[in-house]
mmCIF file of C-alpha atoms and ligand atoms in Angstrom:
data_model
loop_
_atom_site.group_PDB
_atom_site.id
_atom_site.type_symbol
_atom_site.label_atom_id
_atom_site.label_comp_id
_atom_site.label_asym_id
_atom_site.label_seq_id
_atom_site.Cartn_x
_atom_site.Cartn_y
_atom_site.Cartn_z
ATOM 1 C CA MET A 27 -89.618 100.491 -81.144
ATOM 2 C CA LYS A 28 -89.854 96.923 -79.932
ATOM 3 C CA GLN A 29 -87.020 95.061 -78.230
ATOM 4 C CA LEU A 30 -86.772 91.566 -76.723
ATOM 5 C CA VAL A 31 -85.371 91.714 -73.209
ATOM 6 C CA ILE A 32 -84.852 89.595 -70.124
ATOM 7 C CA LYS A 33 -85.547 91.128 -66.731
ATOM 8 C CA ALA A 34 -84.057 88.154 -64.850
ATOM 9 C CA PHE A 35 -81.961 85.100 -65.753
ATOM 10 C CA GLY A 36 -83.937 81.949 -66.494
ATOM 11 C CA ASP A 37 -85.494 79.856 -69.257
ATOM 12 C CA ALA A 38 -86.558 81.043 -72.716
ATOM 13 C CA ASP A 39 -89.872 82.398 -71.358
ATOM 14 C CA GLN A 40 -87.858 85.186 -69.701
ATOM 15 C CA LEU A 41 -87.624 86.833 -73.138
ATOM 16 C CA VAL A 42 -90.386 89.446 -73.391
ATOM 17 C CA LEU A 43 -91.141 91.980 -76.093
ATOM 18 C CA THR A 44 -91.092 95.527 -74.715
ATOM 19 C CA GLU A 45 -91.826 98.904 -76.271
ATOM 20 C CA LEU A 46 -89.235 101.591 -75.636
ATOM 21 C CA ALA A 47 -87.909 104.836 -77.074
ATOM 22 C CA VAL A 48 -84.921 104.701 -79.430
ATOM 23 C CA ASP A 49 -81.731 105.880 -77.664
ATOM 24 C CA THR A 50 -80.154 109.126 -78.804
ATOM 25 C CA MET A 51 -77.201 108.640 -81.118
ATOM 26 C CA ALA A 52 -73.640 109.810 -80.399
ATOM 27 C CA THR A 53 -71.764 111.608 -83.170
ATOM 28 C CA ASN A 54 -69.730 108.457 -84.009
ATOM 29 C CA GLU A 55 -72.783 106.170 -84.122
ATOM 30 C CA VAL A 56 -75.393 105.132 -86.666
ATOM 31 C CA ARG A 57 -79.052 104.137 -86.325
ATOM 32 C CA VAL A 58 -79.861 100.874 -88.070
ATOM 33 C CA LYS A 59 -83.252 99.345 -88.909
ATOM 34 C CA MET A 60 -82.631 95.695 -88.036
ATOM 35 C CA HIS A 61 -83.578 93.175 -90.749
ATOM 36 C CA TYR A 62 -82.122 90.084 -89.100
ATOM 37 C CA ALA A 63 -80.346 89.280 -85.842
ATOM 38 C CA GLY A 64 -78.361 86.062 -85.496
ATOM 39 C CA VAL A 65 -79.238 83.769 -82.590
ATOM 40 C CA ASN A 66 -76.188 82.111 -81.033
ATOM 41 C CA PRO A 67 -75.665 79.684 -78.139
ATOM 42 C CA VAL A 68 -74.074 82.510 -76.121
ATOM 43 C CA ASP A 69 -77.395 84.404 -76.244
ATOM 44 C CA ALA A 70 -79.191 81.486 -74.603
ATOM 45 C CA LYS A 71 -76.387 80.751 -72.117
ATOM 46 C CA THR A 72 -76.291 84.406 -71.029
ATOM 47 C CA ARG A 73 -80.095 84.517 -70.763
ATOM 48 C CA ALA A 74 -79.867 81.446 -68.511
ATOM 49 C CA GLY A 75 -77.298 83.186 -66.275
ATOM 50 C CA LEU A 76 -74.302 81.103 -67.416
ATOM 51 C CA GLY A 77 -70.763 82.005 -68.425
ATOM 52 C CA TRP A 78 -68.777 85.205 -68.908
ATOM 53 C CA GLY A 79 -71.696 86.901 -70.677
ATOM 54 C CA ALA A 80 -73.988 86.629 -67.656
ATOM 55 C CA GLN A 81 -71.206 87.784 -65.306
ATOM 56 C CA ALA A 82 -70.775 90.886 -67.455
ATOM 57 C CA ILE A 83 -74.441 91.929 -67.401
ATOM 58 C CA LYS A 84 -75.760 90.610 -64.075
ATOM 59 C CA ASP A 85 -75.891 94.091 -62.543
ATOM 60 C CA ARG A 86 -77.313 95.707 -65.694
ATOM 61 C CA LEU A 87 -80.661 93.930 -66.215
ATOM 62 C CA PRO A 88 -82.927 94.297 -68.144
ATOM 63 C CA TRP A 89 -80.727 93.151 -71.023
ATOM 64 C CA SER A 90 -81.412 92.498 -74.681
ATOM 65 C CA PRO A 91 -79.411 89.703 -76.336
ATOM 66 C CA GLY A 92 -78.167 89.821 -79.915
ATOM 67 C CA PHE A 93 -74.533 90.158 -80.990
ATOM 68 C CA GLU A 94 -75.010 89.506 -84.721
ATOM 69 C CA VAL A 95 -76.952 92.257 -86.487
ATOM 70 C CA MET A 96 -77.771 93.046 -90.108
ATOM 71 C CA GLY A 97 -79.892 95.950 -91.315
ATOM 72 C CA THR A 98 -80.152 99.247 -93.181
ATOM 73 C CA VAL A 99 -78.676 102.516 -91.920
ATOM 74 C CA GLN A 100 -81.425 105.062 -91.214
ATOM 75 C CA GLU A 101 -79.317 107.961 -89.949
ATOM 76 C CA VAL A 102 -75.644 108.655 -89.227
ATOM 77 C CA GLY A 103 -74.018 110.737 -86.465
ATOM 78 C CA ALA A 104 -72.358 114.048 -87.309
ATOM 79 C CA GLU A 105 -68.820 112.600 -87.405
ATOM 80 C CA VAL A 106 -69.643 109.492 -89.453
ATOM 81 C CA SER A 107 -68.341 109.404 -93.011
ATOM 82 C CA ILE A 108 -67.910 105.643 -93.610
ATOM 83 C CA HIS A 109 -71.653 104.906 -93.831
ATOM 84 C CA GLN A 110 -74.679 106.758 -95.105
ATOM 85 C CA ALA A 111 -78.452 106.378 -94.880
ATOM 86 C CA GLY A 112 -79.601 103.489 -97.031
ATOM 87 C CA ASP A 113 -76.415 101.394 -96.678
ATOM 88 C CA ARG A 114 -76.963 97.714 -95.883
ATOM 89 C CA VAL A 115 -74.612 96.865 -93.011
ATOM 90 C CA VAL A 116 -73.641 93.981 -90.748
ATOM 91 C CA GLY A 117 -71.638 93.751 -87.559
ATOM 92 C CA LEU A 118 -70.689 92.086 -84.325
ATOM 93 C CA LEU A 119 -72.134 94.192 -81.512
ATOM 94 C CA THR A 120 -71.897 93.992 -77.727
ATOM 95 C CA GLY A 121 -75.574 92.963 -77.377
ATOM 96 C CA GLY A 122 -78.971 94.554 -77.984
ATOM 97 C CA GLY A 123 -79.421 93.165 -81.487
ATOM 98 C CA TYR A 124 -82.856 91.708 -80.696
ATOM 99 C CA SER A 125 -84.355 95.134 -81.447
ATOM 100 C CA GLU A 126 -86.285 96.686 -84.322
ATOM 101 C CA VAL A 127 -83.816 99.581 -84.262
ATOM 102 C CA VAL A 128 -80.173 99.395 -83.150
ATOM 103 C CA ILE A 129 -77.752 102.213 -82.322
ATOM 104 C CA ALA A 130 -74.171 101.095 -83.022
ATOM 105 C CA PRO A 131 -70.686 102.574 -83.430
ATOM 106 C CA ALA A 132 -70.186 103.231 -87.144
ATOM 107 C CA ASN A 133 -66.765 101.584 -87.101
ATOM 108 C CA ALA A 134 -68.215 98.281 -85.830
ATOM 109 C CA LEU A 135 -70.216 97.829 -89.031
ATOM 110 C CA VAL A 136 -69.283 96.671 -92.521
ATOM 111 C CA ARG A 137 -71.188 97.393 -95.736
ATOM 112 C CA VAL A 138 -72.918 94.430 -97.379
ATOM 113 C CA PRO A 139 -72.534 94.250 -101.167
ATOM 114 C CA LYS A 140 -75.619 93.619 -103.303
ATOM 115 C CA GLU A 141 -74.437 90.082 -104.185
ATOM 116 C CA VAL A 142 -74.919 89.014 -100.545
ATOM 117 C CA SER A 143 -78.449 88.415 -99.240
ATOM 118 C CA ASP A 144 -79.625 89.907 -95.951
ATOM 119 C CA GLU A 145 -79.915 86.398 -94.460
ATOM 120 C CA MET A 146 -76.411 85.256 -95.410
ATOM 121 C CA ALA A 147 -74.871 88.487 -94.103
ATOM 122 C CA ALA A 148 -76.805 88.238 -90.839
ATOM 123 C CA GLY A 149 -75.392 84.852 -89.888
ATOM 124 C CA LEU A 150 -71.794 85.730 -90.575
ATOM 125 C CA SER A 151 -70.329 88.104 -88.037
ATOM 126 C CA LEU A 152 -70.051 86.155 -84.769
ATOM 127 C CA ALA A 153 -69.940 82.662 -86.276
ATOM 128 C CA GLY A 154 -67.659 83.569 -89.182
ATOM 129 C CA MET A 155 -65.113 85.500 -87.149
ATOM 130 C CA THR A 156 -65.056 82.736 -84.519
ATOM 131 C CA ALA A 157 -64.375 80.150 -87.224
ATOM 132 C CA TRP A 158 -61.667 82.250 -88.884
ATOM 133 C CA GLN A 159 -59.928 83.348 -85.681
ATOM 134 C CA GLY A 160 -60.092 79.839 -84.220
ATOM 135 C CA LEU A 161 -58.530 78.183 -87.260
ATOM 136 C CA THR A 162 -55.915 80.849 -88.041
ATOM 137 C CA GLU A 163 -55.060 83.142 -85.091
ATOM 138 C CA HIS A 164 -55.362 80.388 -82.458
ATOM 139 C CA GLY A 165 -55.025 77.176 -84.460
ATOM 140 C CA SER A 166 -52.333 78.301 -86.960
ATOM 141 C CA LEU A 167 -53.863 75.930 -89.510
ATOM 142 C CA LYS A 168 -51.682 75.424 -92.581
ATOM 143 C CA ALA A 169 -52.227 73.916 -96.025
ATOM 144 C CA GLY A 170 -51.702 70.164 -96.018
ATOM 145 C CA GLU A 171 -52.634 69.698 -92.345
ATOM 146 C CA ARG A 172 -55.501 67.562 -91.060
ATOM 147 C CA VAL A 173 -58.082 69.378 -88.932
ATOM 148 C CA LEU A 174 -60.828 67.673 -86.929
ATOM 149 C CA ILE A 175 -63.925 69.877 -86.507
ATOM 150 C CA SER A 176 -66.612 68.851 -84.000
ATOM 151 C CA ALA A 177 -70.157 70.262 -84.317
ATOM 152 C CA ALA A 178 -69.185 70.661 -87.959
ATOM 153 C CA ALA A 179 -72.768 71.227 -89.139
ATOM 154 C CA GLY A 180 -73.496 73.983 -86.600
ATOM 155 C CA GLY A 181 -73.287 77.759 -86.864
ATOM 156 C CA VAL A 182 -69.523 78.064 -86.416
ATOM 157 C CA GLY A 183 -68.683 74.566 -87.676
ATOM 158 C CA HIS A 184 -70.215 74.760 -91.157
ATOM 159 C CA LEU A 185 -68.259 77.972 -91.821
ATOM 160 C CA ALA A 186 -65.082 76.468 -90.327
ATOM 161 C CA VAL A 187 -65.349 73.457 -92.671
ATOM 162 C CA GLN A 188 -65.410 75.751 -95.711
ATOM 163 C CA LEU A 189 -62.676 78.102 -94.433
ATOM 164 C CA ALA A 190 -60.373 75.204 -93.521
ATOM 165 C CA LYS A 191 -60.813 73.717 -97.001
ATOM 166 C CA ASP A 192 -60.054 77.116 -98.513
ATOM 167 C CA LEU A 193 -56.829 77.202 -96.453
ATOM 168 C CA GLY A 194 -55.786 73.897 -98.059
ATOM 169 C CA ALA A 195 -56.376 71.630 -95.058
ATOM 170 C CA THR A 196 -57.874 68.155 -95.062
ATOM 171 C CA VAL A 197 -61.130 68.468 -93.127
ATOM 172 C CA VAL A 198 -62.482 65.728 -90.903
ATOM 173 C CA ALA A 199 -66.008 66.679 -89.833
ATOM 174 C CA LEU A 200 -68.027 65.201 -86.955
ATOM 175 C CA ALA A 201 -71.816 65.235 -87.275
ATOM 176 C CA SER A 202 -74.990 63.179 -87.016
ATOM 177 C CA PRO A 203 -75.779 61.114 -90.139
ATOM 178 C CA ASN A 204 -78.555 63.509 -91.285
ATOM 179 C CA ASN A 205 -75.866 66.188 -91.760
ATOM 180 C CA HIS A 206 -73.365 64.097 -93.747
ATOM 181 C CA ASP A 207 -74.618 65.038 -97.249
ATOM 182 C CA PHE A 208 -74.726 68.697 -96.183
ATOM 183 C CA LEU A 209 -71.084 68.560 -95.030
ATOM 184 C CA ARG A 210 -69.977 66.700 -98.151
ATOM 185 C CA ASP A 211 -71.521 69.519 -100.232
ATOM 186 C CA LEU A 212 -69.530 72.037 -98.172
ATOM 187 C CA GLY A 213 -66.290 70.209 -99.018
ATOM 188 C CA ALA A 214 -65.524 68.085 -95.936
ATOM 189 C CA ASP A 215 -63.085 65.291 -96.859
ATOM 190 C CA GLU A 216 -63.972 62.765 -94.155
ATOM 191 C CA ILE A 217 -67.279 62.781 -92.296
ATOM 192 C CA ILE A 218 -67.824 60.732 -89.171
ATOM 193 C CA ASP A 219 -70.850 60.117 -86.969
ATOM 194 C CA TYR A 220 -69.513 61.075 -83.536
ATOM 195 C CA ARG A 221 -71.782 58.520 -81.834
ATOM 196 C CA ASN A 222 -70.455 55.635 -83.966
ATOM 197 C CA GLU A 223 -67.472 54.016 -82.201
ATOM 198 C CA ALA A 224 -66.581 51.863 -85.230
ATOM 199 C CA GLN A 225 -66.379 54.935 -87.491
ATOM 200 C CA LEU A 226 -64.356 56.856 -84.899
ATOM 201 C CA ALA A 227 -61.897 53.965 -84.664
ATOM 202 C CA THR A 228 -60.969 54.485 -88.353
ATOM 203 C CA LEU A 229 -59.935 58.118 -87.784
ATOM 204 C CA GLU A 230 -56.254 58.800 -88.598
ATOM 205 C CA PRO A 231 -54.457 61.290 -86.287
ATOM 206 C CA VAL A 232 -55.035 65.000 -86.915
ATOM 207 C CA ASP A 233 -52.775 68.051 -86.506
ATOM 208 C CA LEU A 234 -55.466 70.345 -85.107
ATOM 209 C CA LEU A 235 -58.674 69.765 -83.146
ATOM 210 C CA PHE A 236 -61.176 72.619 -83.499
ATOM 211 C CA ASP A 237 -63.402 71.688 -80.544
ATOM 212 C CA LEU A 238 -66.835 73.285 -80.800
ATOM 213 C CA VAL A 239 -68.546 71.087 -78.201
ATOM 214 C CA GLY A 240 -66.183 71.153 -75.216
ATOM 215 C CA GLY A 241 -66.634 69.153 -71.989
ATOM 216 C CA ALA A 242 -66.670 65.353 -72.281
ATOM 217 C CA SER A 243 -66.649 65.548 -76.093
ATOM 218 C CA GLY A 244 -63.558 67.776 -76.153
ATOM 219 C CA LEU A 245 -61.785 65.487 -73.684
ATOM 220 C CA ALA A 246 -62.605 62.339 -75.684
ATOM 221 C CA LEU A 247 -61.409 63.846 -78.982
ATOM 222 C CA LEU A 248 -57.908 64.558 -77.616
ATOM 223 C CA SER A 249 -56.970 60.932 -78.372
ATOM 224 C CA TYR A 250 -57.258 61.613 -82.129
ATOM 225 C CA LEU A 251 -54.437 64.174 -82.178
ATOM 226 C CA ARG A 252 -50.974 63.308 -83.451
ATOM 227 C CA HIS A 253 -48.088 63.599 -80.996
ATOM 228 C CA GLY A 254 -47.514 67.329 -80.338
ATOM 229 C CA GLY A 255 -50.781 68.317 -82.026
ATOM 230 C CA ARG A 256 -52.801 71.465 -81.284
ATOM 231 C CA VAL A 257 -56.223 72.049 -79.729
ATOM 232 C CA VAL A 258 -58.474 75.096 -79.898
ATOM 233 C CA THR A 259 -61.428 74.602 -77.557
ATOM 234 C CA VAL A 260 -64.143 77.152 -78.232
ATOM 235 C CA PRO A 261 -66.896 76.802 -75.561
ATOM 236 C CA THR A 262 -65.536 78.961 -72.741
ATOM 237 C CA ILE A 263 -67.365 77.259 -69.862
ATOM 238 C CA THR A 264 -65.357 73.999 -70.214
ATOM 239 C CA ALA A 265 -62.180 75.450 -71.749
ATOM 240 C CA GLU A 266 -59.951 75.114 -68.652
ATOM 241 C CA GLN A 267 -60.873 71.449 -68.257
ATOM 242 C CA VAL A 268 -60.023 70.604 -71.888
ATOM 243 C CA ILE A 269 -56.825 72.700 -71.916
ATOM 244 C CA THR A 270 -55.515 71.097 -68.709
ATOM 245 C CA ALA A 271 -56.154 67.575 -70.019
ATOM 246 C CA ALA A 272 -54.620 68.392 -73.417
ATOM 247 C CA LYS A 273 -51.456 69.825 -71.887
ATOM 248 C CA SER A 274 -51.066 66.803 -69.620
ATOM 249 C CA GLN A 275 -51.005 64.711 -72.830
ATOM 250 C CA GLY A 276 -48.199 66.799 -74.372
ATOM 251 C CA LEU A 277 -50.528 68.731 -76.703
ATOM 252 C CA SER A 278 -50.603 72.488 -77.088
ATOM 253 C CA ALA A 279 -54.021 73.876 -76.267
ATOM 254 C CA THR A 280 -55.839 77.168 -75.990
ATOM 255 C CA GLY A 281 -59.302 78.567 -75.476
ATOM 256 C CA MET A 282 -60.520 81.633 -77.321
ATOM 257 C CA LEU A 283 -62.929 84.538 -77.206
ATOM 258 C CA LYS A 284 -63.815 85.979 -80.578
ATOM 259 C CA HIS A 285 -63.100 89.658 -81.121
ATOM 260 C CA ASN A 286 -64.517 92.122 -83.602
ATOM 261 C CA ASP A 287 -62.299 92.705 -86.622
ATOM 262 C CA THR A 288 -64.135 94.513 -89.403
ATOM 263 C CA GLN A 289 -61.352 93.802 -91.924
ATOM 264 C CA GLN A 290 -61.811 90.087 -91.331
ATOM 265 C CA LEU A 291 -65.585 90.463 -91.533
ATOM 266 C CA ALA A 292 -65.253 92.322 -94.844
ATOM 267 C CA LEU A 293 -63.093 89.482 -96.225
ATOM 268 C CA LEU A 294 -65.672 86.930 -95.099
ATOM 269 C CA ILE A 295 -68.438 88.932 -96.800
ATOM 270 C CA ASP A 296 -66.341 89.085 -99.977
ATOM 271 C CA ALA A 297 -65.989 85.306 -99.836
ATOM 272 C CA VAL A 298 -69.793 85.006 -99.648
ATOM 273 C CA ALA A 299 -70.208 87.485 -102.530
ATOM 274 C CA GLU A 300 -67.772 85.387 -104.619
ATOM 275 C CA GLN A 301 -69.621 82.187 -103.624
ATOM 276 C CA ARG A 302 -66.535 80.752 -101.926
ATOM 277 C CA LEU A 303 -68.404 80.718 -98.595
ATOM 278 C CA ARG A 304 -72.021 79.808 -97.945
ATOM 279 C CA VAL A 305 -74.010 80.674 -94.832
ATOM 280 C CA GLU A 306 -76.690 78.059 -94.175
ATOM 281 C CA VAL A 307 -79.777 79.538 -92.497
ATOM 282 C CA SER A 308 -82.039 76.745 -91.243
ATOM 283 C CA HIS A 309 -84.542 78.659 -89.078
ATOM 284 C CA VAL A 310 -85.991 82.190 -89.209
ATOM 285 C CA TYR A 311 -88.357 83.432 -86.474
ATOM 286 C CA PRO A 312 -90.169 86.758 -86.109
ATOM 287 C CA LEU A 313 -88.609 88.939 -83.394
ATOM 288 C CA ALA A 314 -91.649 88.328 -81.169
ATOM 289 C CA GLU A 315 -90.919 84.568 -81.261
ATOM 290 C CA GLY A 316 -87.401 84.861 -79.880
ATOM 291 C CA ALA A 317 -88.219 82.373 -77.113
ATOM 292 C CA ASP A 318 -88.817 79.663 -79.757
ATOM 293 C CA ALA A 319 -85.504 80.579 -81.396
ATOM 294 C CA HIS A 320 -83.774 80.088 -78.042
ATOM 295 C CA ARG A 321 -85.480 76.717 -77.560
ATOM 296 C CA GLN A 322 -84.187 75.722 -81.002
ATOM 297 C CA VAL A 323 -80.587 76.777 -80.294
ATOM 298 C CA GLU A 324 -80.777 74.937 -76.968
ATOM 299 C CA THR A 325 -81.518 71.643 -78.762
ATOM 300 C CA GLY A 326 -77.790 71.656 -79.603
ATOM 301 C CA HIS A 327 -78.626 70.195 -83.014
ATOM 302 C CA THR A 328 -79.240 73.163 -85.275
ATOM 303 C CA ARG A 329 -77.832 72.978 -88.801
ATOM 304 C CA GLY A 330 -76.144 76.280 -89.689
ATOM 305 C CA LYS A 331 -77.724 79.436 -88.338
ATOM 306 C CA ILE A 332 -80.912 80.653 -86.661
ATOM 307 C CA LEU A 333 -82.102 84.219 -87.340
ATOM 308 C CA LEU A 334 -84.684 86.585 -85.897
ATOM 309 C CA LYS A 335 -86.472 88.781 -88.442
ATOM 310 C CA GLY A 336 -86.941 92.421 -87.487
HETATM 311 N N1 NAP B 8 -65.472 81.416 -77.371
HETATM 312 C C1 NAP B 8 -66.094 82.069 -78.342
HETATM 313 O O1 NAP B 8 -65.699 83.180 -78.724
HETATM 314 C C2 NAP B 8 -67.275 81.416 -79.004
HETATM 315 C C3 NAP B 8 -67.805 81.976 -80.183
HETATM 316 C C4 NAP B 8 -68.841 81.304 -80.828
HETATM 317 C C5 NAP B 8 -69.357 80.127 -80.299
HETATM 318 N N2 NAP B 8 -68.859 79.646 -79.130
HETATM 319 C C6 NAP B 8 -69.347 78.373 -78.568
HETATM 320 O O2 NAP B 8 -69.016 77.329 -79.496
HETATM 321 C C7 NAP B 8 -70.005 76.319 -79.471
HETATM 322 C C8 NAP B 8 -70.521 76.072 -80.884
HETATM 323 O O3 NAP B 8 -71.255 77.219 -81.313
HETATM 324 P P1 NAP B 8 -72.251 77.100 -82.566
HETATM 325 O O4 NAP B 8 -72.891 78.415 -82.751
HETATM 326 O O5 NAP B 8 -71.571 76.466 -83.708
HETATM 327 O O6 NAP B 8 -73.313 76.050 -81.960
HETATM 328 P P2 NAP B 8 -74.541 75.360 -82.653
HETATM 329 O O7 NAP B 8 -74.776 75.934 -83.995
HETATM 330 O O8 NAP B 8 -75.676 75.359 -81.698
HETATM 331 O O9 NAP B 8 -74.036 73.841 -82.814
HETATM 332 C C9 NAP B 8 -74.972 72.901 -83.222
HETATM 333 C C10 NAP B 8 -74.250 71.664 -83.701
HETATM 334 O O10 NAP B 8 -73.639 70.983 -82.604
HETATM 335 C C11 NAP B 8 -73.520 69.632 -82.972
HETATM 336 N N3 NAP B 8 -73.296 68.776 -81.818
HETATM 337 C C12 NAP B 8 -74.052 68.700 -80.695
HETATM 338 N N4 NAP B 8 -73.507 67.806 -79.845
HETATM 339 C C13 NAP B 8 -72.383 67.314 -80.446
HETATM 340 C C14 NAP B 8 -71.385 66.362 -80.067
HETATM 341 N N5 NAP B 8 -71.428 65.729 -78.896
HETATM 342 N N6 NAP B 8 -70.365 66.113 -80.916
HETATM 343 C C15 NAP B 8 -70.302 66.740 -82.113
HETATM 344 N N7 NAP B 8 -71.226 67.647 -82.538
HETATM 345 C C16 NAP B 8 -72.249 67.930 -81.708
HETATM 346 C C17 NAP B 8 -74.802 69.347 -83.702
HETATM 347 O O11 NAP B 8 -74.501 68.371 -84.640
HETATM 348 P P3 NAP B 8 -75.539 67.246 -85.134
HETATM 349 O O12 NAP B 8 -76.883 67.945 -85.239
HETATM 350 O O13 NAP B 8 -74.934 66.851 -86.431
HETATM 351 O O14 NAP B 8 -75.559 66.176 -84.089
HETATM 352 C C18 NAP B 8 -75.189 70.695 -84.353
HETATM 353 O O15 NAP B 8 -74.975 70.717 -85.738
HETATM 354 C C19 NAP B 8 -71.062 76.802 -78.479
HETATM 355 O O16 NAP B 8 -70.770 76.248 -77.212
HETATM 356 C C20 NAP B 8 -70.853 78.308 -78.435
HETATM 357 O O17 NAP B 8 -71.304 78.911 -77.244
HETATM 358 C C21 NAP B 8 -67.830 80.270 -78.465
#
């Protein structure tokens, strides 16, 4: 089977397609034919040697990126009863999703109902759980509150906009003008071009900042919080900087690292099946063109999700 790997940290050209044997399966694992793998900023940052992801794998190269995987079960281990051959499944894995065939723990995967397309399911696990956990577990967002979401049109952001609306919040979304109609369709209440100072000056204070950009952007957005407001800053590389500044301004602030919760993922999939949640897929690349997918995610201006097709 073919797998995209990096043998050293570096630019997108480090991603090379290799042929290798499929690993043997443990009794609690399943073998999945990958249909789509989500491409996320963490894949590109780790490939470049940045952040916690690179620290974790630096002594284990070659490494194949890919945390978001969707496919069909080919075979199950002897102890597996929750899935069977032929099931369409999706999950958040620990890497290796950029592969034609993936071996994964059965309990990390959730069945995809027929109402949900392969593409929508594929973009949901990492981005959807990050959006949900950020807004609820870390942000404690409640009905009637105002939440400011930066990078609102991106992979995590466009799901966060819809989930925050569903929770009964008033959603203020930051995006470039070409994404404003898209965000209005998703239910955002107020949409602001983050480069337009005059528009930003009209912004009323918010209860929660869901910061999906971090760094200078996260720092600048702190001034839009009400007294005692809350901040969840998602990019890990700049989290300490934003948290320290927020706390010095009397705000409560936290970073986050998404975790796998298959019950949450199943609820998100149900929401897609019931058309309460939409996953926007803007780019699909063949597995062999993973380097182009990384160049796209590194533009920092992708609408919704990027997928690799197995
Ligand atoms: N800690 C965790 O567990 C965790 C989990 C998931 C993601 N993350 C991190 O969270 C961040 C967002 O992830 P993602 O997948 O949503 O990224 P993404 O899809 O690549 O985000 C793209 C979006 O960012 C917007 N953007 C770029 N610069 C901006 C700025 N200065 N202000 C406002 N919006 C801006 C773009 O908006 P326009 O095109 O409209 O300009 C674009 O729609 C990444 O840093 C990622 O690594 C962390």
